Short mmCIF file of C-alpha atoms in Angstrom, two decimals:
data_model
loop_
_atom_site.label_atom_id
_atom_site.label_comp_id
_atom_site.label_asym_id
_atom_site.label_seq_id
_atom_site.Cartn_x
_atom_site.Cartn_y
_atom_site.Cartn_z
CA UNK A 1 -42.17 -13.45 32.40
CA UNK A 2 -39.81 -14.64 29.85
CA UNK A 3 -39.36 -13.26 26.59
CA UNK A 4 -37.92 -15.28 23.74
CA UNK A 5 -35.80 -14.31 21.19
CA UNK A 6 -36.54 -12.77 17.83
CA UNK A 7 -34.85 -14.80 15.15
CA UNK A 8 -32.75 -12.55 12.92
CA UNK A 9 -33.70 -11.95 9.44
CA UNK A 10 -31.83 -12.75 6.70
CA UNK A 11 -30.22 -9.77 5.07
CA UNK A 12 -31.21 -9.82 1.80
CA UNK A 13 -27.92 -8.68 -1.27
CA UNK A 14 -27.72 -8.44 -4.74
CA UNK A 15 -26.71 -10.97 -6.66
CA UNK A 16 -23.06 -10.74 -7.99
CA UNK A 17 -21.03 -12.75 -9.57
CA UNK A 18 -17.93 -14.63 -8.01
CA UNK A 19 -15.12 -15.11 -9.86
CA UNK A 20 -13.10 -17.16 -6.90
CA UNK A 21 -15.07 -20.07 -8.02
CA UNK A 22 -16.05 -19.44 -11.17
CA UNK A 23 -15.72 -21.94 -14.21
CA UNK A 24 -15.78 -18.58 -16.53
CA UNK A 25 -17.23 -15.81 -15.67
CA UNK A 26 -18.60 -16.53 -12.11
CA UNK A 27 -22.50 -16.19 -13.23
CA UNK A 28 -23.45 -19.82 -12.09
CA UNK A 29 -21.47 -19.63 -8.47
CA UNK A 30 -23.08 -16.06 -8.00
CA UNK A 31 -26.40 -17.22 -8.63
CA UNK A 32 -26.06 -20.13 -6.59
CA UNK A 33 -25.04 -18.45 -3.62
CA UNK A 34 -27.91 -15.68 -3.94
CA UNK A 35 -30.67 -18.59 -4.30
CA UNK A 36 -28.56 -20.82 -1.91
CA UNK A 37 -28.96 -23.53 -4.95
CA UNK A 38 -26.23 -26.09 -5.32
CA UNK A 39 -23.88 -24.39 -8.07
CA UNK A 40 -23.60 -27.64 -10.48
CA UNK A 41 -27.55 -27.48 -10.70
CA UNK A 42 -27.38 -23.78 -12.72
CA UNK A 43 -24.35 -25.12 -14.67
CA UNK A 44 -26.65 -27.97 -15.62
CA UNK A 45 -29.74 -26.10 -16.23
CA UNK A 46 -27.52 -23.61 -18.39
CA UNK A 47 -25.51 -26.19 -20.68
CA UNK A 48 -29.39 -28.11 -21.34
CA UNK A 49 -30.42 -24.17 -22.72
CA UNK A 50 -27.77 -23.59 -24.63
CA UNK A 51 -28.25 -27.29 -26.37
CA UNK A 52 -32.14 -25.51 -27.25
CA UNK A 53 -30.88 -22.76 -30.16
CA UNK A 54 -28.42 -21.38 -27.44
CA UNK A 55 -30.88 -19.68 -25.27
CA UNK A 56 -28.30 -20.50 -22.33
CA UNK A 57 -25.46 -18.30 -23.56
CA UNK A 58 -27.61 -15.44 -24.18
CA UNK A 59 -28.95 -15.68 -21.07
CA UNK A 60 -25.17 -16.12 -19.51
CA UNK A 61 -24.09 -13.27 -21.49
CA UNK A 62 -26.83 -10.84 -20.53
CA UNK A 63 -26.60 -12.12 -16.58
CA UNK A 64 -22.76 -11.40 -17.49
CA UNK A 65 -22.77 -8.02 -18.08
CA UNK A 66 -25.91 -7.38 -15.53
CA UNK A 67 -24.21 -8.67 -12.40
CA UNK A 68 -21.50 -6.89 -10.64
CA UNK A 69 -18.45 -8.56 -9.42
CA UNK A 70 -18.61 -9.92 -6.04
CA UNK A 71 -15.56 -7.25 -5.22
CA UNK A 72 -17.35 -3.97 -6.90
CA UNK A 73 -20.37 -5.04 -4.88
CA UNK A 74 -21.59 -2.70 -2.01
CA UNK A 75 -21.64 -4.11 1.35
CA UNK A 76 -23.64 -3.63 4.05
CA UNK A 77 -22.47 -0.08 6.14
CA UNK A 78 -20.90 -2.15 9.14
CA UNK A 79 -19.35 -4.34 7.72
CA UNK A 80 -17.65 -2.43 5.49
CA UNK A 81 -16.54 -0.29 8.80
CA UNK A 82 -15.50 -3.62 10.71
CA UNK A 83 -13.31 -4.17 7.49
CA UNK A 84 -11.81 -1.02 7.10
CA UNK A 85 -11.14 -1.09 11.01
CA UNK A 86 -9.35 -4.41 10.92
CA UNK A 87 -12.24 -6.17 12.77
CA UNK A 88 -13.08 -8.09 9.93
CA UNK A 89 -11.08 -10.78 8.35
CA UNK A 90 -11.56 -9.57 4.80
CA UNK A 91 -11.16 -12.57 2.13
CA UNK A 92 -7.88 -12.32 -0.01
CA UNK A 93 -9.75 -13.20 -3.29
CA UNK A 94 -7.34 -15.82 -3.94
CA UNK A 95 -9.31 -18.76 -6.78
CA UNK A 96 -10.74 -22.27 -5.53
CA UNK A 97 -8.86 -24.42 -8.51
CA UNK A 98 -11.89 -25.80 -10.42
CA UNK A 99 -12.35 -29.54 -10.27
CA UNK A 100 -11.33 -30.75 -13.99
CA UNK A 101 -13.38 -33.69 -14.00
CA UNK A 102 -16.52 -32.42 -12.88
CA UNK A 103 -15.89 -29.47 -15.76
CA UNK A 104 -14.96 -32.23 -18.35
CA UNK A 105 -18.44 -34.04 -17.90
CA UNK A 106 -20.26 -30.94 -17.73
CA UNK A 107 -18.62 -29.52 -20.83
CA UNK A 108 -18.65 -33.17 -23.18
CA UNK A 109 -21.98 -33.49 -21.72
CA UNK A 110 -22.86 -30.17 -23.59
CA UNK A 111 -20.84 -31.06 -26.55
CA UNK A 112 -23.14 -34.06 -26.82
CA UNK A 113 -26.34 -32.54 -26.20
CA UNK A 114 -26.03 -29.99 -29.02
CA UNK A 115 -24.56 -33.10 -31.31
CA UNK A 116 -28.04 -34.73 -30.88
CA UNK A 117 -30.02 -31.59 -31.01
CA UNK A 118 -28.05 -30.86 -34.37
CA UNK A 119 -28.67 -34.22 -35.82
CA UNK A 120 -32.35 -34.42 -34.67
CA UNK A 121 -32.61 -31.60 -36.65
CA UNK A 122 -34.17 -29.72 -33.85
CA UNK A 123 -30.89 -26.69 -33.12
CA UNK A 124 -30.32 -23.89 -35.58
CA UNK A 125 -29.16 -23.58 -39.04
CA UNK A 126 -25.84 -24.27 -40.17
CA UNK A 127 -25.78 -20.67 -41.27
CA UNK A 128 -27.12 -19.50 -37.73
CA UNK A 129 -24.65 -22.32 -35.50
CA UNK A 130 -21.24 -21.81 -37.05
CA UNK A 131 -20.73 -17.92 -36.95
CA UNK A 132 -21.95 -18.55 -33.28
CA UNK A 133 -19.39 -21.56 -32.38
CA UNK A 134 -16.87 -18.63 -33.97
CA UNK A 135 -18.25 -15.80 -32.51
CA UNK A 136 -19.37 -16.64 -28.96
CA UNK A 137 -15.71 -18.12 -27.80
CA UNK A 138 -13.94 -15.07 -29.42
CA UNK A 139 -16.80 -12.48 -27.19
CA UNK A 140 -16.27 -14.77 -24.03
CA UNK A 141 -12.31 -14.72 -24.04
CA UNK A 142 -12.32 -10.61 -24.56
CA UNK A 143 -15.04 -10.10 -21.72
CA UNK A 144 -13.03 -12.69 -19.49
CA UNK A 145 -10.21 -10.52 -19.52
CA UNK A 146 -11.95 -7.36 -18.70
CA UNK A 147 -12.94 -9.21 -15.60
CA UNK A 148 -9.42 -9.86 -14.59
CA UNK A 149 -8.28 -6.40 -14.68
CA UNK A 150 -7.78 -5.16 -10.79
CA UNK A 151 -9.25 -1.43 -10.14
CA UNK A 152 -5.56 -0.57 -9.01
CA UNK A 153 -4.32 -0.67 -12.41
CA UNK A 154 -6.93 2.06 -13.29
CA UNK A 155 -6.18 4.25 -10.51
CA UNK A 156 -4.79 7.59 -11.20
CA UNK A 157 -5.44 7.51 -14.63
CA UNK A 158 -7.28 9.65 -16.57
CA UNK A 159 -8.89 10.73 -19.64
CA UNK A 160 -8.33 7.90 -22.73
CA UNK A 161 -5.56 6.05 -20.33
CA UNK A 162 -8.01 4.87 -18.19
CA UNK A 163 -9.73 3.82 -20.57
CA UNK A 164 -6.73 2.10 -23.07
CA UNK A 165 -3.68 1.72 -20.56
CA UNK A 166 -5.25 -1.75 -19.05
CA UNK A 167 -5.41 -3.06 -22.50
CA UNK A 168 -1.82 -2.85 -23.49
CA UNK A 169 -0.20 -3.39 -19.57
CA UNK A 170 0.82 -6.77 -20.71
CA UNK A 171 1.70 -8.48 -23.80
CA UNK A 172 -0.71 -11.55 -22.78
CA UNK A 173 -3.86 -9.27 -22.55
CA UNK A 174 -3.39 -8.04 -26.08
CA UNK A 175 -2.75 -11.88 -27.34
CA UNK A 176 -6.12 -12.69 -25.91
CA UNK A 177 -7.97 -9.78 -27.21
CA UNK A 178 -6.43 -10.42 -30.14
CA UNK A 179 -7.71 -14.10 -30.37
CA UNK A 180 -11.23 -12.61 -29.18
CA UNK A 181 -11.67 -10.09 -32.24
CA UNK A 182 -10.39 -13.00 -34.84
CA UNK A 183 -13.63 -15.09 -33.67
CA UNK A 184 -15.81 -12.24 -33.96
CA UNK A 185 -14.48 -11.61 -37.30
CA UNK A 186 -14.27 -15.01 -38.57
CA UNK A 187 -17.94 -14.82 -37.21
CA UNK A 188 -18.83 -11.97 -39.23
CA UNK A 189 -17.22 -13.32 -42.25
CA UNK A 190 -19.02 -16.78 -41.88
CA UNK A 191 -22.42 -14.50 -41.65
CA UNK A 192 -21.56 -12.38 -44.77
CA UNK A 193 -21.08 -15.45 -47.02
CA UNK A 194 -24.32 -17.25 -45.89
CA UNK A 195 -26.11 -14.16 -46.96
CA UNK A 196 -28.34 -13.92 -49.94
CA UNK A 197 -27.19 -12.10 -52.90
CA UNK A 198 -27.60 -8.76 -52.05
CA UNK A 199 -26.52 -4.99 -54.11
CA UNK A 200 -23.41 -3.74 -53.55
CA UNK A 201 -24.11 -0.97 -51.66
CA UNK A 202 -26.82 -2.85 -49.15
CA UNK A 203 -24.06 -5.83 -48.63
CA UNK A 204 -21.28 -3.07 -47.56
CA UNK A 205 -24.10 -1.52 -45.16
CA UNK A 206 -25.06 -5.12 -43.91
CA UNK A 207 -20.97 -5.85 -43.16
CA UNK A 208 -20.49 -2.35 -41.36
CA UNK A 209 -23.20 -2.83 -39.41
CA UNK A 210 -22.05 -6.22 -38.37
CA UNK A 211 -18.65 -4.98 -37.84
CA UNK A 212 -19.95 -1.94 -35.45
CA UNK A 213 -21.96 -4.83 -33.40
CA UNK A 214 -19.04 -6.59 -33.19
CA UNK A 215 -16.77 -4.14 -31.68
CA UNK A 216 -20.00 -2.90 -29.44
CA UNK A 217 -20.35 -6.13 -27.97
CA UNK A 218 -16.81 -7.01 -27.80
CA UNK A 219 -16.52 -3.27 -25.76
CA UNK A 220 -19.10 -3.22 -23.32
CA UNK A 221 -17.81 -5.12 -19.90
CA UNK A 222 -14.72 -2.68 -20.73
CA UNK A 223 -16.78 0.29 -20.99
CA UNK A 224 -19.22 -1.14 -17.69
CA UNK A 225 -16.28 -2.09 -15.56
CA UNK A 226 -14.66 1.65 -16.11
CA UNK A 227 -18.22 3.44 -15.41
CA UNK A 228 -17.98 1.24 -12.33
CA UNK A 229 -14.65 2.07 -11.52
CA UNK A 230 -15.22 5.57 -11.53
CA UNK A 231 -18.47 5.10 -9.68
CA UNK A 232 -16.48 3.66 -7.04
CA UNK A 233 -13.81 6.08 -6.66
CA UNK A 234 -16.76 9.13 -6.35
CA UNK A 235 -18.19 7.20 -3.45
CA UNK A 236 -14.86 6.32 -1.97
CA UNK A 237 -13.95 9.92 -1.85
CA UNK A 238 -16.97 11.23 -0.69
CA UNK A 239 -16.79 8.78 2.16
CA UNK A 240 -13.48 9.83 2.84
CA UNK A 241 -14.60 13.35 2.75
CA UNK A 242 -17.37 12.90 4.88
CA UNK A 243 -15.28 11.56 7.63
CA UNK A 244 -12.68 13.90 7.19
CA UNK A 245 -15.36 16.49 7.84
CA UNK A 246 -16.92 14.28 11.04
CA UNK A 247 -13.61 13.75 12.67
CA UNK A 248 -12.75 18.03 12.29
CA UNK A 249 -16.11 18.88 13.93
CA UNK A 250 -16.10 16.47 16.33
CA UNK A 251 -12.27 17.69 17.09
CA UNK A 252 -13.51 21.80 16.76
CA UNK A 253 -16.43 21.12 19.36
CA UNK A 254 -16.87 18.07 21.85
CA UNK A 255 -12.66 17.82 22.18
CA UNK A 256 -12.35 21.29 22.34
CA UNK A 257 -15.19 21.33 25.39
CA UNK A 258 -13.45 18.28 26.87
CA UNK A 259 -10.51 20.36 27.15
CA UNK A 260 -12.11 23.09 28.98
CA UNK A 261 -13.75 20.78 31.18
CA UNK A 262 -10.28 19.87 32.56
CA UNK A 263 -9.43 23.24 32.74
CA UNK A 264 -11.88 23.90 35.14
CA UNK A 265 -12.46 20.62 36.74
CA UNK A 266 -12.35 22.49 40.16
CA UNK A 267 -15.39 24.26 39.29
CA UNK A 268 -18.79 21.83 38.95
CA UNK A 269 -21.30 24.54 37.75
CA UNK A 270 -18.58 25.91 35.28
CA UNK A 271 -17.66 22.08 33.91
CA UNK A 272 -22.12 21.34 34.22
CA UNK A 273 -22.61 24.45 31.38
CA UNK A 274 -20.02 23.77 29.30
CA UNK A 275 -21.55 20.04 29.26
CA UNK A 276 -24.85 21.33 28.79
CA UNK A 277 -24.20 23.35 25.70
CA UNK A 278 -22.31 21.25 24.15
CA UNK A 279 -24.39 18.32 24.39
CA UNK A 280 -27.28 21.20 22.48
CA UNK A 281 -24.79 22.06 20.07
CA UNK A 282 -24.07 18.36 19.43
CA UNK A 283 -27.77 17.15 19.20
CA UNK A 284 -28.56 20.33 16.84
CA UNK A 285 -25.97 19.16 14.44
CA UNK A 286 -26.50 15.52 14.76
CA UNK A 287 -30.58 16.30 13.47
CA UNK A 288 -29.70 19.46 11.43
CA UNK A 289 -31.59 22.09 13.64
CA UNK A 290 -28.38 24.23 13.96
CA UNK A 291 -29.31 28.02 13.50
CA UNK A 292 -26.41 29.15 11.44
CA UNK A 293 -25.78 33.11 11.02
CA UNK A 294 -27.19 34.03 7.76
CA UNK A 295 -23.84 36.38 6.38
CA UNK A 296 -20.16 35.80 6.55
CA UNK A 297 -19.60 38.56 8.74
CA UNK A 298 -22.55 37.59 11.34
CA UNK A 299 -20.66 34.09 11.58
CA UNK A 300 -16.96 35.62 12.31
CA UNK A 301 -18.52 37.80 14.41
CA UNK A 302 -20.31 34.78 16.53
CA UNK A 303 -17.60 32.81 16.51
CA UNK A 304 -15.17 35.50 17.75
CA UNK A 305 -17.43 35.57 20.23
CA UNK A 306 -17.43 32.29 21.30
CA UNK A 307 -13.94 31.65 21.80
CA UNK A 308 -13.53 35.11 23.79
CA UNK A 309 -16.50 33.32 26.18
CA UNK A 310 -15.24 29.79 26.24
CA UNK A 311 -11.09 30.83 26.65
CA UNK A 312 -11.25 34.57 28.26
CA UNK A 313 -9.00 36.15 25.37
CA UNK A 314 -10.23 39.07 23.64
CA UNK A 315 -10.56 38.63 20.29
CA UNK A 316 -10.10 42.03 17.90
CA UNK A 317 -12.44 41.22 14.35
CA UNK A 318 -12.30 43.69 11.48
CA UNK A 319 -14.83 42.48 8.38
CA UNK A 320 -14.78 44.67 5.34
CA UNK A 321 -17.63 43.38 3.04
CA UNK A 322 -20.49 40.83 3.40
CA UNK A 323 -22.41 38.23 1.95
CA UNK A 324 -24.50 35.41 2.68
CA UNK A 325 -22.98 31.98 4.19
CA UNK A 326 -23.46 29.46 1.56
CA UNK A 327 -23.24 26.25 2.33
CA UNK A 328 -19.52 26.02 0.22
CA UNK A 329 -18.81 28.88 2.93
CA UNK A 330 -18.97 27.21 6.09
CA UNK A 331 -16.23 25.43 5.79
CA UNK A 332 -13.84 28.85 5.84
CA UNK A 333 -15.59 29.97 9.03
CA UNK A 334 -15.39 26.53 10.58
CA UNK A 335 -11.84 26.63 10.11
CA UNK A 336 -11.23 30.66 10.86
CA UNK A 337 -12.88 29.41 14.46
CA UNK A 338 -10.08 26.72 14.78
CA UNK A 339 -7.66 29.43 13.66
CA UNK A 340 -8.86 31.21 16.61
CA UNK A 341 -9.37 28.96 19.19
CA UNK A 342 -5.60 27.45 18.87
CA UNK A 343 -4.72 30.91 19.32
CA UNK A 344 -6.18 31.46 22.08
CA UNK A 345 -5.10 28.20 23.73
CA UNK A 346 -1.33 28.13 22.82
CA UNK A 347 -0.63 31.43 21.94
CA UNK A 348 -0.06 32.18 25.53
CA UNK A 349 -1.31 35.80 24.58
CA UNK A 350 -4.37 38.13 26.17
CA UNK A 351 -5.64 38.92 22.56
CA UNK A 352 -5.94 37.80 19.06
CA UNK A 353 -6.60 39.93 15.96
CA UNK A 354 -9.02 38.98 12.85
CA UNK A 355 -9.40 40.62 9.92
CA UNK A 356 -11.67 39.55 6.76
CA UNK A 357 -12.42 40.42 3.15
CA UNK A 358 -15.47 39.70 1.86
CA UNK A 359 -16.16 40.84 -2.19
CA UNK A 360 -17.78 39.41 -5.09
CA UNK A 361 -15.42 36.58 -5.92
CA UNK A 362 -12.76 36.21 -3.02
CA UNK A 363 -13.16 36.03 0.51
CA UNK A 364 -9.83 36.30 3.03
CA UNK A 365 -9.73 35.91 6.59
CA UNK A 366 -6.18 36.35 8.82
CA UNK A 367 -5.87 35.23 11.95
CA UNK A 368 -2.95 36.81 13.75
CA UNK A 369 -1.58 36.49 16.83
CA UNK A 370 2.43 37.90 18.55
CA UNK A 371 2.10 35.23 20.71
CA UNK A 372 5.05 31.94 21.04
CA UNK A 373 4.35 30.52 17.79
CA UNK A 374 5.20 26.96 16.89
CA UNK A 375 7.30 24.84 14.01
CA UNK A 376 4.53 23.71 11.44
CA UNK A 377 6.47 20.63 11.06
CA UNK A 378 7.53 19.31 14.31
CA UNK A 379 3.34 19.35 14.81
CA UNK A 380 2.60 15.61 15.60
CA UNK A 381 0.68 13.48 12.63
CA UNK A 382 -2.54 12.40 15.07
CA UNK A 383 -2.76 16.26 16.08
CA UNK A 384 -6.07 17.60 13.92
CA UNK A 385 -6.23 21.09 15.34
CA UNK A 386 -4.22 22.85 12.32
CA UNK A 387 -3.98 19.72 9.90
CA UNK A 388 -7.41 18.27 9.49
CA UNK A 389 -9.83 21.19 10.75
CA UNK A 390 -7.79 23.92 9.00
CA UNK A 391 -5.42 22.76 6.13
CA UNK A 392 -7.66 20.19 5.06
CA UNK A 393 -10.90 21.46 5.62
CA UNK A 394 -10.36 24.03 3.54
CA UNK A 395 -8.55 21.88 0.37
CA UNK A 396 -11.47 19.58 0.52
CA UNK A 397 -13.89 22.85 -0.15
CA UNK A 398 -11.37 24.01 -2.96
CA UNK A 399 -10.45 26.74 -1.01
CA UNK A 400 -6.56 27.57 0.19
CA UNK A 401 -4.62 27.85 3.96
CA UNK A 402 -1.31 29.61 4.61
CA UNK A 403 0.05 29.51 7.62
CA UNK A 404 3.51 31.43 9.21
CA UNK A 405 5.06 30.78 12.18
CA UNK A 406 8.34 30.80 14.11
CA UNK A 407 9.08 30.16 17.85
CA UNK A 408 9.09 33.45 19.39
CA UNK A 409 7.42 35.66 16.14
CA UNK A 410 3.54 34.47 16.42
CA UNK A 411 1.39 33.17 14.00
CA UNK A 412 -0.61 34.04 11.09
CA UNK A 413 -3.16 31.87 9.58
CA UNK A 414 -4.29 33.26 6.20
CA UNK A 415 -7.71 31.72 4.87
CA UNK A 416 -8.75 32.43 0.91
CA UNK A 417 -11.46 31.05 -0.83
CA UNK A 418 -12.30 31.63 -4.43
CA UNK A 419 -16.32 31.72 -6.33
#
């Protein structure tokens, strides 16, 4: 019996906007690609709105601020991974030059359109049309240059310099925005005169409020592309984080069992448990079933305990105080285990000695051990034993690790966490 393929479905993704082809802003060549349209149909279809009382740049400006850029987009889970791994060829964003007389036509064919519209007396007023032939140009040029701002320039900034310090990076930005707010204010002014005669007091309300919608408008892809920005660097670090944390327990439990496997290769039934536990341990956290102790002390205690079964030390634990293992806690056990275990393994030494503090607002835990002791920095970069499932562990839970050591003098590991 033969069984034919299933065709793959199309993955569906949101529509962006693609500024490596763009004419302006990118809306047209993102929407094309989304709806798999030919891009010079939407510029078409958008230039014949905006001839009908400019219902095509409101709807460009609106797509413009709705649609992400094709860069701040997310991507699918894999292929962000193939990127990240160098699998990927990952496009250098470079711009496809636009082809001038394609964008000539397109733009006099516009010009004419709303020339004929105009005279047919069928487009808006003349007190409607010029404050928008001021105004829209003058909002286009300052939300163009948000666009061109890279993320880099925003990293490591905070408070008002992320949000000011792209502004003023170069003296060309700050031209252009310039430029921008003279249109909007020539477009403000053109709107004031063509109103009716008005009291004092409602005329200065009428130009404030005109003047706040100005700078509102002119501010909002700034004030959307920072939010996104920052949105971006949350889930970048939490990413990070969350490998971080996959690569320590993966390094505290199936590396650390490979390593007693070939320790005792010579015995099967030894080398068959420690695979079968581990491959329990490894399923119960994979589907979070893992039965955790329920107090500090209870998990020093059981982890003491495993690393005197698994590496035949003895392993001396003092706990003064108790409370219950949060979840912000777990971390400073996880890593008080690691302590351990690398005593055990390199110390060269029959016992280890742990001793905790557990009160209201501190908890410390010391791992000691008179055994040969090591150079913190001669400790290779792709070793994670003390780096990445101690040090950093316990940074990334905003907790602190101090470790001593000298050749001959042993080793302390000191563990503190704050509440």
């Amino acid at each position: 019996m033969t069984v034919s393929p299933v065709p793959a479905q199309p993955v569906s993704r949101r529509a962006d906007r693609r500024l490596d082809t763009a004419w302006l802003a990118g809306v047209c060549s993102g929407l094309a690609a989304h709806l798999n349209w030919p891009v010079l149909v939407l510029r078409l279809g958008f230039v014949l709105l905006s001839a009908s009382m400019g219902l095509g740049v409101g709807v460009y400006l609106v797509l413009w601020l709705a649609l992400p850029l094709a860069s701040e987009a997310p991507q699918a889970p894999g292929i962000e991974a193939a990127s990240r791994g160098g699998l990927r060829t990952v496009p250098d964003g470079h711009r496809v030059p636009a082809d001038l007389g394609v964008m000539s036509a397109v733009m006099l064919l516009g010009a004419g359109l709303l020339w004929f519209v105009e005279a047919a007396g069928l487009g808006a007023p003349a007190p409607a049309l010029w404050p928008a032939l001021a105004g829209v140009p003058g909002l286009m040029l300052i939300w163009w240059q948000a666009d061109h701002i890279p993320n880099r320039s925003m990293t490591g900034l905070t408070g008002w310099r992320r949000w000011f310090a792209p502004l003023i990076a170069h003296w060309s930005r700050i031209v252009r925005i310039l430029i921008g707010l003279f249109g909007l204010g020539t477009a403000v002014g053109l709107t004031v005169m063509a109103l009716p005669p008005l009291p004092e007091g409602m005329r200065t309300l009428v130009v404030l409020g005109l003047a706040v919608l100005g700078l509102l408008l002119a501010a909002a892809p700034w004030i959307i592309r920072v939010r996104r920005s920052l949105a971006t660097i949350r889930e970048e670090k939490m990413l990070a984080d969350a490998r971080a944390d996959m690569a320590a327990h993966l390094h505290d439990s199936v590396l650390q069992t490979l390593a007693l496997i070939q320790r005792q290769a010579s015995d099967p039934k030894a080398v068959a448990t420690l695979a079968r536990r581990q491959e329990r341990e490894l399923r119960a956290w994979l589907y979070g079933e893992t039965s955790e102790a329920a107090t500090v002390k209870a998990a020093l205690v059981d982890s003491a305990a495993e690393v005197e079964d698994d590496h035949g030390v003895d392993v001396d634990i003092v706990v003064v105080g108790d409370r219950e293992l949060a979840a912000d806690l777990r971390p400073l056990v996880q890593a008080a285990r690691e302590a351990m275990v690398n005593a055990a393994k390199h110390a060269g030494v029959a016992k280890v000695d742990v001793y905790a503090e557990v009160d209201h607002d501190t908890i410390e835990v010391f791992v000691r051990d008179r055994g040969s002791g090591f150079v913190l920095e001669e400790i290779p970069a792709d070793r994670m034993g003390v780096r990445g499932s101690i040090v950093e562990r316990l940074r990334r839970s905003g907790g602190n690790a101090t470790i001593r050591s000298a050749p001959g003098e042993g080793t302390e590991v000191r563990l503190e966490m704050k509440r």
